[in-house]
């Protein structure tokens, strides 16, 4: 640690402000509206279920909100056809 | 017709009850008739902060259920004859409050008192919503800290949506009261500044209450800080906030503390 580090210790308040601004911008916008991620999860599940039988637990939908854009991550595990054929399951 | 002011925050432990007592007593000192209503049913504490815990016989729930008259439940302050307390029930739960019952009690208090301060429970559930339901104005108590500011933002949203005034298309006047402000830490960039808080919440400032041991001492003694030690800094800040609440145009001075160079250097090393 150099002697200079003593003088330029990073302050935490600006980080707090930035995090709050980002979070509240999102929370205000989504206030009173149904949760987007859970709607997406349900609808994606419905589409997939038309063709393949999957377990609720094998579908992961997550959202990572950024300042300028957000990423939606969808992780679906579909069992191999030989393992669980749709016909058999029905 | 008196004015109804809800003191609310969302988050617990930020100083709602202390602020209700201090602001209420400050307004009552000017000769206005003031009623303080504790809405924290099941977890009442305003009686303790006001030093009236041994004088509670009837409470808000008794009045709403008709087992006691309003005049029987109101406790008159021993220090100020214009100050009254309507305690919450300690044994019931918050479902004992009904909207109609609260509406009636508030309407009657409004016709007798100049100011009715409603001390809200923490949270955003029924109890907190009933405390704000009939308010004309709101004091949002906020600590300069991320979780408190976030909860205040949520409460502001509720005030604009769920109060009677908002539903009737009127504007509910909102004020932010920053409590537990540490000027030294804010100037070192370790605590959200007043500007940060106001910019994020975009709500006008009622006052800044510095972090002070006097506030705790006042609570220990069961006296609002504005009555017990009106000359100390926290009490002065509350007295000024009360004047602004009454409509006085009084500029807010942000507490400032500049430490000497050596002190800062040592302070940083120690941290």
GROMACS .gro file of C-alpha atoms in nm:
model
  361
    1UNK     CA    1   0.000   0.000   0.000
    2UNK     CA    2   0.148   0.328  -0.104
    3UNK     CA    3   0.133   0.639   0.109
    4UNK     CA    4  -0.094   0.793  -0.155
    5UNK     CA    5  -0.370   0.544  -0.078
    6UNK     CA    6  -0.417   0.714   0.254
    7UNK     CA    7  -0.531   1.025   0.073
    8UNK     CA    8  -0.758   0.873  -0.184
    9UNK     CA    9  -0.963   0.631   0.011
   10UNK     CA   10  -1.274   0.547  -0.189
   11UNK     CA   11  -1.593   0.675  -0.039
   12UNK     CA   12  -1.902   0.458  -0.025
   13UNK     CA   13  -2.179   0.719  -0.040
   14UNK     CA   14  -2.158   0.767  -0.421
   15UNK     CA   15  -2.190   0.392  -0.466
   16UNK     CA   16  -2.495   0.390  -0.239
   17UNK     CA   17  -2.654   0.674  -0.436
   18UNK     CA   18  -2.594   0.504  -0.768
   19UNK     CA   19  -2.733   0.170  -0.651
   20UNK     CA   20  -3.042   0.336  -0.508
   21UNK     CA   21  -3.111   0.541  -0.818
   22UNK     CA   22  -3.092   0.235  -1.037
   23UNK     CA   23  -3.306   0.021  -0.809
   24UNK     CA   24  -3.573   0.283  -0.746
   25UNK     CA   25  -3.606   0.369  -1.114
   26UNK     CA   26  -3.699   0.007  -1.170
   27UNK     CA   27  -3.920  -0.029  -0.862
   28UNK     CA   28  -4.121   0.285  -0.941
   29UNK     CA   29  -4.183   0.168  -1.294
   30UNK     CA   30  -4.297  -0.177  -1.190
   31UNK     CA   31  -4.504  -0.059  -0.894
   32UNK     CA   32  -4.852  -0.207  -0.898
   33UNK     CA   33  -4.771  -0.420  -1.200
   34UNK     CA   34  -4.746  -0.796  -1.192
   35UNK     CA   35  -4.400  -0.941  -1.172
   36UNK     CA   36  -4.257  -0.959  -1.526
   37UNK     CA   37  -4.023  -1.248  -1.458
   38UNK     CA   38  -4.296  -1.472  -1.320
   39UNK     CA   39  -4.524  -1.395  -1.617
   40UNK     CA   40  -4.244  -1.479  -1.860
   41UNK     CA   41  -4.171  -1.794  -1.668
   42UNK     CA   42  -4.530  -1.911  -1.686
   43UNK     CA   43  -4.574  -1.835  -2.054
   44UNK     CA   44  -4.245  -1.990  -2.158
   45UNK     CA   45  -4.338  -2.296  -1.956
   46UNK     CA   46  -4.673  -2.318  -2.136
   47UNK     CA   47  -4.511  -2.298  -2.481
   48UNK     CA   48  -4.255  -2.565  -2.404
   49UNK     CA   49  -4.509  -2.791  -2.238
   50UNK     CA   50  -4.700  -2.809  -2.567
   51UNK     CA   51  -4.413  -3.001  -2.719
   52UNK     CA   52  -4.202  -3.147  -2.444
   53UNK     CA   53  -4.286  -3.250  -2.097
   54UNK     CA   54  -4.064  -3.068  -1.853
   55UNK     CA   55  -4.062  -3.018  -1.482
   56UNK     CA   56  -4.125  -2.668  -1.338
   57UNK     CA   57  -3.796  -2.698  -1.155
   58UNK     CA   58  -3.598  -2.730  -1.477
   59UNK     CA   59  -3.695  -2.386  -1.601
   60UNK     CA   60  -3.495  -2.097  -1.460
   61UNK     CA   61  -3.578  -1.742  -1.561
   62UNK     CA   62  -3.369  -1.463  -1.417
   63UNK     CA   63  -3.323  -1.095  -1.489
   64UNK     CA   64  -3.010  -0.894  -1.433
   65UNK     CA   65  -3.090  -0.524  -1.447
   66UNK     CA   66  -2.822  -0.289  -1.568
   67UNK     CA   67  -2.810   0.088  -1.610
   68UNK     CA   68  -2.865   0.096  -1.986
   69UNK     CA   69  -2.990  -0.256  -2.054
   70UNK     CA   70  -3.096  -0.569  -1.878
   71UNK     CA   71  -3.025  -0.931  -1.955
   72UNK     CA   72  -3.290  -1.196  -1.941
   73UNK     CA   73  -3.149  -1.539  -1.881
   74UNK     CA   74  -3.357  -1.844  -1.953
   75UNK     CA   75  -3.223  -2.183  -1.863
   76UNK     CA   76  -3.433  -2.481  -1.962
   77UNK     CA   77  -3.331  -2.838  -1.912
   78UNK     CA   78  -3.513  -3.071  -2.144
   79UNK     CA   79  -3.480  -3.438  -2.072
   80UNK     CA   80  -3.374  -3.659  -2.364
   81UNK     CA   81  -3.662  -3.802  -2.560
   82UNK     CA   82  -3.558  -4.155  -2.483
   83UNK     CA   83  -3.569  -4.080  -2.110
   84UNK     CA   84  -3.919  -3.934  -2.090
   85UNK     CA   85  -4.121  -3.965  -2.410
   86UNK     CA   86  -4.424  -3.740  -2.415
   87UNK     CA   87  -4.653  -4.021  -2.521
   88UNK     CA   88  -4.560  -4.230  -2.225
   89UNK     CA   89  -4.595  -3.950  -1.983
   90UNK     CA   90  -4.947  -3.873  -2.105
   91UNK     CA   91  -6.077   2.193   1.133
   92UNK     CA   92  -5.747   2.057   1.250
   93UNK     CA   93  -5.474   1.916   1.029
   94UNK     CA   94  -5.392   1.546   1.029
   95UNK     CA   95  -5.024   1.460   0.989
   96UNK     CA   96  -4.901   1.102   0.955
   97UNK     CA   97  -4.545   1.026   1.066
   98UNK     CA   98  -4.434   0.726   0.865
   99UNK     CA   99  -4.126   0.558   0.716
  100UNK     CA  100  -4.176   0.201   0.602
  101UNK     CA  101  -3.862   0.090   0.779
  102UNK     CA  102  -3.861   0.035   1.153
  103UNK     CA  103  -3.626   0.194   1.401
  104UNK     CA  104  -3.562   0.514   1.207
  105UNK     CA  105  -3.726   0.743   1.465
  106UNK     CA  106  -4.099   0.767   1.385
  107UNK     CA  107  -4.216   0.760   1.746
  108UNK     CA  108  -3.941   0.988   1.872
  109UNK     CA  109  -4.016   1.232   1.591
  110UNK     CA  110  -4.392   1.219   1.652
  111UNK     CA  111  -4.335   1.307   2.019
  112UNK     CA  112  -4.078   1.578   1.945
  113UNK     CA  113  -4.273   1.745   1.663
  114UNK     CA  114  -4.605   1.719   1.846
  115UNK     CA  115  -4.464   1.872   2.162
  116UNK     CA  116  -4.291   2.145   1.960
  117UNK     CA  117  -4.621   2.245   1.797
  118UNK     CA  118  -4.808   2.223   2.130
  119UNK     CA  119  -4.551   2.458   2.287
  120UNK     CA  120  -4.677   2.732   2.058
  121UNK     CA  121  -5.022   2.703   2.216
  122UNK     CA  122  -5.183   2.488   1.947
  123UNK     CA  123  -5.395   2.197   2.062
  124UNK     CA  124  -5.221   1.875   1.961
  125UNK     CA  125  -5.323   1.509   1.976
  126UNK     CA  126  -5.071   1.231   1.924
  127UNK     CA  127  -5.226   0.902   1.812
  128UNK     CA  128  -5.031   0.578   1.838
  129UNK     CA  129  -5.131   0.341   1.554
  130UNK     CA  130  -4.882   0.072   1.646
  131UNK     CA  131  -5.139  -0.167   1.789
  132UNK     CA  132  -4.969  -0.449   1.976
  133UNK     CA  133  -4.634  -0.270   1.992
  134UNK     CA  134  -4.721   0.067   2.135
  135UNK     CA  135  -4.435   0.288   2.246
  136UNK     CA  136  -4.548   0.647   2.212
  137UNK     CA  137  -4.681   0.630   2.571
  138UNK     CA  138  -4.333   0.532   2.689
  139UNK     CA  139  -4.154   0.805   2.493
  140UNK     CA  140  -4.406   1.058   2.628
  141UNK     CA  141  -4.362   0.933   2.984
  142UNK     CA  142  -4.731   0.843   3.012
  143UNK     CA  143  -4.699   0.464   3.024
  144UNK     CA  144  -4.842   0.440   3.377
  145UNK     CA  145  -5.142   0.654   3.296
  146UNK     CA  146  -5.286   0.443   3.013
  147UNK     CA  147  -5.633   0.314   3.097
  148UNK     CA  148  -5.819   0.308   2.765
  149UNK     CA  149  -5.682   0.307   2.413
  150UNK     CA  150  -5.761   0.358   2.046
  151UNK     CA  151  -5.911   0.010   2.009
  152UNK     CA  152  -6.144   0.068   2.308
  153UNK     CA  153  -6.266   0.390   2.148
  154UNK     CA  154  -6.321   0.226   1.809
  155UNK     CA  155  -6.510  -0.064   1.966
  156UNK     CA  156  -6.717   0.169   2.179
  157UNK     CA  157  -6.601   0.037   2.516
  158UNK     CA  158  -6.457   0.378   2.610
  159UNK     CA  159  -6.530   0.736   2.517
  160UNK     CA  160  -6.268   0.932   2.328
  161UNK     CA  161  -6.243   1.178   2.617
  162UNK     CA  162  -6.170   0.890   2.856
  163UNK     CA  163  -5.892   0.750   2.640
  164UNK     CA  164  -5.710   1.078   2.574
  165UNK     CA  165  -5.424   1.136   2.817
  166UNK     CA  166  -5.335   1.495   2.885
  167UNK     CA  167  -4.965   1.570   2.908
  168UNK     CA  168  -4.844   1.671   3.254
  169UNK     CA  169  -4.604   1.933   3.119
  170UNK     CA  170  -4.810   2.092   2.844
  171UNK     CA  171  -5.181   2.139   2.877
  172UNK     CA  172  -5.232   2.163   2.502
  173UNK     CA  173  -5.078   1.821   2.436
  174UNK     CA  174  -5.275   1.494   2.443
  175UNK     CA  175  -5.197   1.131   2.370
  176UNK     CA  176  -5.427   0.859   2.240
  177UNK     CA  177  -5.238   0.535   2.307
  178UNK     CA  178  -5.255   0.217   2.101
  179UNK     CA  179  -5.369  -0.110   2.250
  180UNK     CA  180  -5.091  -0.335   2.370
  181UNK     CA  181  -5.295  -0.655   2.403
  182UNK     CA  182  -5.490  -0.655   2.077
  183UNK     CA  183  -5.357  -0.709   1.728
  184UNK     CA  184  -5.376  -0.467   1.442
  185UNK     CA  185  -5.689  -0.628   1.296
  186UNK     CA  186  -5.881  -0.469   1.583
  187UNK     CA  187  -5.870  -0.144   1.383
  188UNK     CA  188  -6.140  -0.089   1.125
  189UNK     CA  189  -6.134   0.176   0.858
  190UNK     CA  190  -6.474   0.313   0.964
  191UNK     CA  191  -6.366   0.323   1.326
  192UNK     CA  192  -6.043   0.506   1.246
  193UNK     CA  193  -6.232   0.748   1.020
  194UNK     CA  194  -6.468   0.838   1.302
  195UNK     CA  195  -6.198   0.884   1.565
  196UNK     CA  196  -5.987   1.099   1.331
  197UNK     CA  197  -6.289   1.310   1.235
  198UNK     CA  198  -6.371   1.377   1.599
  199UNK     CA  199  -6.010   1.457   1.688
  200UNK     CA  200  -5.989   1.688   1.388
  201UNK     CA  201  -6.287   1.887   1.512
  202UNK     CA  202  -6.131   1.946   1.856
  203UNK     CA  203  -5.756   1.970   1.792
  204UNK     CA  204  -5.545   2.198   1.572
  205UNK     CA  205  -5.307   1.914   1.489
  206UNK     CA  206  -5.346   1.537   1.494
  207UNK     CA  207  -5.019   1.344   1.460
  208UNK     CA  208  -5.056   0.978   1.364
  209UNK     CA  209  -4.758   0.766   1.463
  210UNK     CA  210  -4.750   0.488   1.204
  211UNK     CA  211  -4.629   0.135   1.268
  212UNK     CA  212  -4.338   0.015   1.056
  213UNK     CA  213  -4.410  -0.175   0.737
  214UNK     CA  214  -4.658  -0.117   0.457
  215UNK     CA  215  -4.939  -0.340   0.580
  216UNK     CA  216  -5.283  -0.260   0.713
  217UNK     CA  217  -5.172  -0.075   1.027
  218UNK     CA  218  -4.944   0.159   0.834
  219UNK     CA  219  -5.210   0.212   0.567
  220UNK     CA  220  -5.475   0.299   0.825
  221UNK     CA  221  -5.238   0.545   0.995
  222UNK     CA  222  -5.193   0.734   0.668
  223UNK     CA  223  -5.547   0.687   0.535
  224UNK     CA  224  -5.700   1.018   0.651
  225UNK     CA  225  -5.386   1.232   0.661
  226UNK     CA  226  -5.361   1.576   0.503
  227UNK     CA  227  -4.984   1.577   0.526
  228UNK     CA  228  -4.710   1.323   0.574
  229UNK     CA  229  -4.374   1.337   0.744
  230UNK     CA  230  -4.150   1.064   0.604
  231UNK     CA  231  -3.878   0.986   0.854
  232UNK     CA  232  -3.563   0.873   0.673
  233UNK     CA  233  -3.213   0.779   0.781
  234UNK     CA  234  -2.935   0.856   0.529
  235UNK     CA  235  -2.891   0.487   0.459
  236UNK     CA  236  -2.984   0.273   0.157
  237UNK     CA  237  -3.255   0.052   0.308
  238UNK     CA  238  -3.431   0.342   0.479
  239UNK     CA  239  -3.431   0.552   0.160
  240UNK     CA  240  -3.567   0.263  -0.043
  241UNK     CA  241  -3.849   0.204   0.207
  242UNK     CA  242  -3.928   0.576   0.214
  243UNK     CA  243  -3.966   0.569  -0.162
  244UNK     CA  244  -4.214   0.283  -0.129
  245UNK     CA  245  -4.409   0.471   0.139
  246UNK     CA  246  -4.422   0.782  -0.082
  247UNK     CA  247  -4.576   0.563  -0.351
  248UNK     CA  248  -4.839   0.441  -0.105
  249UNK     CA  249  -4.915   0.793   0.016
  250UNK     CA  250  -4.984   0.895  -0.343
  251UNK     CA  251  -5.208   0.595  -0.406
  252UNK     CA  252  -5.381   0.479  -0.090
  253UNK     CA  253  -5.469   0.788   0.111
  254UNK     CA  254  -5.819   0.933   0.104
  255UNK     CA  255  -5.682   1.261  -0.030
  256UNK     CA  256  -5.499   1.088  -0.314
  257UNK     CA  257  -5.808   0.884  -0.403
  258UNK     CA  258  -6.012   1.203  -0.421
  259UNK     CA  259  -5.758   1.344  -0.664
  260UNK     CA  260  -5.611   1.588  -0.415
  261UNK     CA  261  -5.246   1.625  -0.333
  262UNK     CA  262  -5.117   1.496  -0.004
  263UNK     CA  263  -4.835   1.719   0.115
  264UNK     CA  264  -4.522   1.521   0.187
  265UNK     CA  265  -4.208   1.618   0.376
  266UNK     CA  266  -3.888   1.426   0.436
  267UNK     CA  267  -3.741   1.443   0.784
  268UNK     CA  268  -3.384   1.313   0.786
  269UNK     CA  269  -3.291   1.175   1.126
  270UNK     CA  270  -2.968   1.038   1.273
  271UNK     CA  271  -2.764   1.254   1.038
  272UNK     CA  272  -2.393   1.244   1.105
  273UNK     CA  273  -2.237   1.555   0.947
  274UNK     CA  274  -1.880   1.429   0.985
  275UNK     CA  275  -1.949   1.098   0.814
  276UNK     CA  276  -2.148   1.266   0.537
  277UNK     CA  277  -1.866   1.513   0.469
  278UNK     CA  278  -1.623   1.223   0.443
  279UNK     CA  279  -1.848   1.058   0.185
  280UNK     CA  280  -1.931   0.767   0.410
  281UNK     CA  281  -2.298   0.850   0.444
  282UNK     CA  282  -2.556   0.956   0.186
  283UNK     CA  283  -2.570   1.335   0.181
  284UNK     CA  284  -2.887   1.539   0.223
  285UNK     CA  285  -2.870   1.626  -0.147
  286UNK     CA  286  -2.849   1.257  -0.236
  287UNK     CA  287  -3.154   1.172  -0.026
  288UNK     CA  288  -3.362   1.462  -0.157
  289UNK     CA  289  -3.265   1.399  -0.518
  290UNK     CA  290  -3.357   1.033  -0.492
  291UNK     CA  291  -3.687   1.088  -0.311
  292UNK     CA  292  -3.769   1.418  -0.487
  293UNK     CA  293  -3.968   1.533  -0.187
  294UNK     CA  294  -3.916   1.859   0.004
  295UNK     CA  295  -3.713   1.860   0.324
  296UNK     CA  296  -3.875   1.930   0.659
  297UNK     CA  297  -3.557   1.920   0.863
  298UNK     CA  298  -3.236   1.743   0.949
  299UNK     CA  299  -3.204   1.592   1.294
  300UNK     CA  300  -2.841   1.528   1.383
  301UNK     CA  301  -2.740   1.202   1.549
  302UNK     CA  302  -2.746   1.296   1.914
  303UNK     CA  303  -2.724   1.132   2.254
  304UNK     CA  304  -2.975   1.386   2.382
  305UNK     CA  305  -3.249   1.209   2.187
  306UNK     CA  306  -3.178   0.881   2.365
  307UNK     CA  307  -3.157   1.057   2.699
  308UNK     CA  308  -3.495   1.219   2.640
  309UNK     CA  309  -3.644   0.877   2.560
  310UNK     CA  310  -3.489   0.732   2.876
  311UNK     CA  311  -3.653   1.005   3.079
  312UNK     CA  312  -3.988   0.978   2.901
  313UNK     CA  313  -3.997   1.332   2.770
  314UNK     CA  314  -4.003   1.461   2.412
  315UNK     CA  315  -3.660   1.613   2.345
  316UNK     CA  316  -3.823   1.943   2.245
  317UNK     CA  317  -3.967   1.975   2.598
  318UNK     CA  318  -3.691   1.832   2.813
  319UNK     CA  319  -3.389   1.999   2.656
  320UNK     CA  320  -3.510   2.254   2.402
  321UNK     CA  321  -3.166   2.413   2.368
  322UNK     CA  322  -2.970   2.114   2.239
  323UNK     CA  323  -2.904   2.070   1.868
  324UNK     CA  324  -3.145   1.785   1.802
  325UNK     CA  325  -3.426   1.962   1.987
  326UNK     CA  326  -3.356   2.285   1.797
  327UNK     CA  327  -3.372   2.094   1.470
  328UNK     CA  328  -3.710   1.948   1.571
  329UNK     CA  329  -3.841   2.288   1.681
  330UNK     CA  330  -3.743   2.436   1.345
  331UNK     CA  331  -3.896   2.142   1.159
  332UNK     CA  332  -4.221   2.199   1.350
  333UNK     CA  333  -4.223   2.564   1.244
  334UNK     CA  334  -4.180   2.459   0.880
  335UNK     CA  335  -4.465   2.212   0.923
  336UNK     CA  336  -4.682   2.503   1.036
  337UNK     CA  337  -4.597   2.678   0.711
  338UNK     CA  338  -4.311   2.903   0.809
  339UNK     CA  339  -4.053   2.960   0.537
  340UNK     CA  340  -3.742   2.875   0.731
  341UNK     CA  341  -3.429   2.772   0.540
  342UNK     CA  342  -3.272   2.439   0.634
  343UNK     CA  343  -2.904   2.460   0.724
  344UNK     CA  344  -2.720   2.138   0.658
  345UNK     CA  345  -2.508   2.055   0.962
  346UNK     CA  346  -2.146   2.076   0.861
  347UNK     CA  347  -1.841   1.948   1.034
  348UNK     CA  348  -1.496   1.999   0.900
  349UNK     CA  349  -1.220   1.825   1.079
  350UNK     CA  350  -0.863   1.947   1.085
  351UNK     CA  351  -0.617   1.794   0.841
  352UNK     CA  352  -0.430   1.597   1.104
  353UNK     CA  353  -0.750   1.479   1.266
  354UNK     CA  354  -0.879   1.358   0.932
  355UNK     CA  355  -0.559   1.176   0.859
  356UNK     CA  356  -0.566   1.008   1.197
  357UNK     CA  357  -0.936   0.937   1.168
  358UNK     CA  358  -0.884   0.766   0.835
  359UNK     CA  359  -0.604   0.555   0.966
  360UNK     CA  360  -0.811   0.450   1.259
  361UNK     CA  361  -1.097   0.355   1.031
   0.00000   0.00000   0.00000
